[in-house]
Amino acid sequence: MSAQNISGLADVIRQAKSALAGIPSVAADVKNTTASVLSKVKQVQALVGDLKSAEAELDGVLQSGANGGPPLEASQEPPAASADTLAQPSPVSDVAPERLTVNGVLQT
C-alpha cells in the first residue's frame, strides 16, 4: 500500500468518525420533532372531536325546530298591510341632515 492510499483511507475514516459523532444530535432532533408533531396531531384530533360535537348539537337544534319559544301554529300568517299604511309618507325623509324634511317641509 502506498502512502497516498493510506492518506486517502485516513481521510475516509476521519469523515466517518465525524458523521458518526453527529448522529446523537440528529437523533435527539428527530425525537423532539416527532414529539412535537404527535402533540399537534393530538390537538387536531381534539379539535375534530369538538367540531363533531358542535355539529351534532346544531343538527339537533335544527331538526327539533326549537328556538326556546312556543311552537308556531301553521295557520298563522303575518297581518296584511293595508293600503292606508303603505301610502303614508315617512315622517322623516332619507336625505342628508342639511336637507332634512319632515312631512315635506324643509327643516333648517
PDB file of C-alpha atoms in Angstrom:
ATOM      1  CA  MET A   1       0.000   0.000   0.000  1.00  0.00           C
ATOM      2  CA  SER A   2       1.316   3.383  -0.905  1.00  0.00           C
ATOM      3  CA  ALA A   3       1.415   6.460   1.297  1.00  0.00           C
ATOM      4  CA  GLN A   4      -1.238   8.061  -0.897  1.00  0.00           C
ATOM      5  CA  ASN A   5      -3.623   5.140  -0.340  1.00  0.00           C
ATOM      6  CA  ILE A   6      -3.016   5.264   3.405  1.00  0.00           C
ATOM      7  CA  SER A   7      -3.647   9.013   3.448  1.00  0.00           C
ATOM      8  CA  GLY A   8      -6.903   8.536   1.484  1.00  0.00           C
ATOM      9  CA  LEU A   9      -8.000   5.783   3.843  1.00  0.00           C
ATOM     10  CA  ALA A  10      -7.260   8.001   6.848  1.00  0.00           C
ATOM     11  CA  ASP A  11      -9.431  10.773   5.308  1.00  0.00           C
ATOM     12  CA  VAL A  12     -12.321   8.345   4.848  1.00  0.00           C
ATOM     13  CA  ILE A  13     -12.021   7.201   8.472  1.00  0.00           C
ATOM     14  CA  ARG A  14     -11.990  10.832   9.730  1.00  0.00           C
ATOM     15  CA  GLN A  15     -15.116  11.624   7.682  1.00  0.00           C
ATOM     16  CA  ALA A  16     -16.871   8.528   9.011  1.00  0.00           C
ATOM     17  CA  LYS A  17     -15.960   9.416  12.606  1.00  0.00           C
ATOM     18  CA  SER A  18     -17.216  12.965  12.060  1.00  0.00           C
ATOM     19  CA  ALA A  19     -20.505  11.691  10.633  1.00  0.00           C
ATOM     20  CA  LEU A  20     -20.933   9.219  13.475  1.00  0.00           C
ATOM     21  CA  ALA A  21     -20.231  11.930  16.072  1.00  0.00           C
ATOM     22  CA  GLY A  22     -23.209  13.966  14.774  1.00  0.00           C
ATOM     23  CA  ILE A  23     -25.677  11.067  14.997  1.00  0.00           C
ATOM     24  CA  PRO A  24     -26.719  11.656  18.647  1.00  0.00           C
ATOM     25  CA  SER A  25     -27.681  15.281  17.997  1.00  0.00           C
ATOM     26  CA  VAL A  26     -29.584  14.319  14.832  1.00  0.00           C
ATOM     27  CA  ALA A  27     -31.366  11.547  16.746  1.00  0.00           C
ATOM     28  CA  ALA A  28     -32.331  13.982  19.520  1.00  0.00           C
ATOM     29  CA  ASP A  29     -33.637  16.451  16.926  1.00  0.00           C
ATOM     30  CA  VAL A  30     -35.700  13.701  15.252  1.00  0.00           C
ATOM     31  CA  LYS A  31     -37.078  12.637  18.648  1.00  0.00           C
ATOM     32  CA  ASN A  32     -38.045  16.218  19.621  1.00  0.00           C
ATOM     33  CA  THR A  33     -39.619  16.955  16.243  1.00  0.00           C
ATOM     34  CA  THR A  34     -41.571  13.702  16.347  1.00  0.00           C
ATOM     35  CA  ALA A  35     -42.896  14.523  19.817  1.00  0.00           C
ATOM     36  CA  SER A  36     -43.939  17.981  18.621  1.00  0.00           C
ATOM     37  CA  VAL A  37     -45.738  16.568  15.567  1.00  0.00           C
ATOM     38  CA  LEU A  38     -47.550  13.970  17.688  1.00  0.00           C
ATOM     39  CA  SER A  39     -48.636  16.686  20.119  1.00  0.00           C
ATOM     40  CA  LYS A  40     -50.062  18.761  17.262  1.00  0.00           C
ATOM     41  CA  VAL A  41     -51.856  15.703  15.831  1.00  0.00           C
ATOM     42  CA  LYS A  42     -53.491  15.128  19.237  1.00  0.00           C
ATOM     43  CA  GLN A  43     -54.598  18.787  19.308  1.00  0.00           C
ATOM     44  CA  VAL A  44     -56.103  18.460  15.830  1.00  0.00           C
ATOM     45  CA  GLN A  45     -57.875  15.237  16.831  1.00  0.00           C
ATOM     46  CA  ALA A  46     -59.354  17.011  19.878  1.00  0.00           C
ATOM     47  CA  LEU A  47     -60.476  19.896  17.662  1.00  0.00           C
ATOM     48  CA  VAL A  48     -62.134  17.466  15.249  1.00  0.00           C
ATOM     49  CA  GLY A  49     -63.961  15.888  18.194  1.00  0.00           C
ATOM     50  CA  ASP A  50     -65.150  19.328  19.348  1.00  0.00           C
ATOM     51  CA  LEU A  51     -66.334  20.175  15.831  1.00  0.00           C
ATOM     52  CA  LYS A  52     -68.233  16.890  15.559  1.00  0.00           C
ATOM     53  CA  SER A  53     -69.921  17.579  18.911  1.00  0.00           C
ATOM     54  CA  ALA A  54     -70.886  21.077  17.782  1.00  0.00           C
ATOM     55  CA  GLU A  55     -72.222  19.695  14.502  1.00  0.00           C
ATOM     56  CA  ALA A  56     -74.358  17.136  16.346  1.00  0.00           C
ATOM     57  CA  GLU A  57     -75.688  19.854  18.652  1.00  0.00           C
ATOM     58  CA  LEU A  58     -76.569  22.100  15.704  1.00  0.00           C
ATOM     59  CA  ASP A  59     -78.220  19.200  13.890  1.00  0.00           C
ATOM     60  CA  GLY A  60     -80.313  18.508  16.986  1.00  0.00           C
ATOM     61  CA  VAL A  61     -81.443  22.121  17.236  1.00  0.00           C
ATOM     62  CA  LEU A  62     -82.249  22.343  13.539  1.00  0.00           C
ATOM     63  CA  GLN A  63     -84.143  19.058  13.489  1.00  0.00           C
ATOM     64  CA  SER A  64     -86.205  19.902  16.540  1.00  0.00           C
ATOM     65  CA  GLY A  65     -87.027  23.340  15.176  1.00  0.00           C
ATOM     66  CA  ALA A  66     -86.888  24.662  18.722  1.00  0.00           C
ATOM     67  CA  ASN A  67     -85.702  28.159  19.397  1.00  0.00           C
ATOM     68  CA  GLY A  68     -86.675  28.312  23.050  1.00  0.00           C
ATOM     69  CA  GLY A  69     -90.142  29.721  22.398  1.00  0.00           C
ATOM     70  CA  PRO A  70     -93.519  28.094  21.944  1.00  0.00           C
ATOM     71  CA  PRO A  71     -94.128  26.379  18.606  1.00  0.00           C
ATOM     72  CA  LEU A  72     -95.785  28.465  15.912  1.00  0.00           C
ATOM     73  CA  GLU A  73     -99.125  27.357  14.553  1.00  0.00           C
ATOM     74  CA  ALA A  74     -99.042  26.539  10.874  1.00  0.00           C
ATOM     75  CA  SER A  75    -102.207  28.518  10.098  1.00  0.00           C
ATOM     76  CA  GLN A  76    -100.890  31.826  11.410  1.00  0.00           C
ATOM     77  CA  GLU A  77     -99.937  34.353   8.769  1.00  0.00           C
ATOM     78  CA  PRO A  78     -98.486  37.792   9.333  1.00  0.00           C
ATOM     79  CA  PRO A  79    -101.084  40.552   9.210  1.00  0.00           C
ATOM     80  CA  ALA A  80    -101.503  42.011   5.744  1.00  0.00           C
ATOM     81  CA  ALA A  81    -100.517  45.655   5.316  1.00  0.00           C
ATOM     82  CA  SER A  82    -103.429  47.893   4.398  1.00  0.00           C
ATOM     83  CA  ALA A  83    -103.332  50.402   1.553  1.00  0.00           C
ATOM     84  CA  ASP A  84    -103.527  53.213   4.149  1.00  0.00           C
ATOM     85  CA  THR A  85    -100.375  52.013   5.865  1.00  0.00           C
ATOM     86  CA  LEU A  86     -98.428  51.722   2.622  1.00  0.00           C
ATOM     87  CA  ALA A  87     -99.497  55.136   1.301  1.00  0.00           C
ATOM     88  CA  GLN A  88     -98.424  57.052   4.426  1.00  0.00           C
ATOM     89  CA  PRO A  89     -95.220  59.046   3.860  1.00  0.00           C
ATOM     90  CA  SER A  90     -92.391  58.542   6.267  1.00  0.00           C
ATOM     91  CA  PRO A  91     -92.237  61.354   8.857  1.00  0.00           C
ATOM     92  CA  VAL A  92     -88.516  61.805   8.183  1.00  0.00           C
ATOM     93  CA  SER A  93     -87.064  61.538   4.704  1.00  0.00           C
ATOM     94  CA  ASP A  94     -83.940  59.677   3.838  1.00  0.00           C
ATOM     95  CA  VAL A  95     -81.713  62.647   2.858  1.00  0.00           C
ATOM     96  CA  ALA A  96     -78.608  64.276   4.214  1.00  0.00           C
ATOM     97  CA  PRO A  97     -79.137  66.137   7.548  1.00  0.00           C
ATOM     98  CA  GLU A  98     -78.624  69.566   5.949  1.00  0.00           C
ATOM     99  CA  ARG A  99     -81.624  68.883   3.625  1.00  0.00           C
ATOM    100  CA  LEU A 100     -83.851  67.223   6.234  1.00  0.00           C
ATOM    101  CA  THR A 101     -87.591  67.392   5.577  1.00  0.00           C
ATOM    102  CA  VAL A 102     -90.460  66.425   7.848  1.00  0.00           C
ATOM    103  CA  ASN A 103     -93.787  65.827   6.098  1.00  0.00           C
ATOM    104  CA  GLY A 104     -92.443  67.669   3.048  1.00  0.00           C
ATOM    105  CA  VAL A 105     -91.294  70.795   4.977  1.00  0.00           C
ATOM    106  CA  LEU A 106     -87.578  71.662   4.804  1.00  0.00           C
ATOM    107  CA  GLN A 107     -86.080  71.793   8.275  1.00  0.00           C
ATOM    108  CA  THR A 108     -83.205  74.180   8.956  1.00  0.00           C
TER     109      THR A 108
END
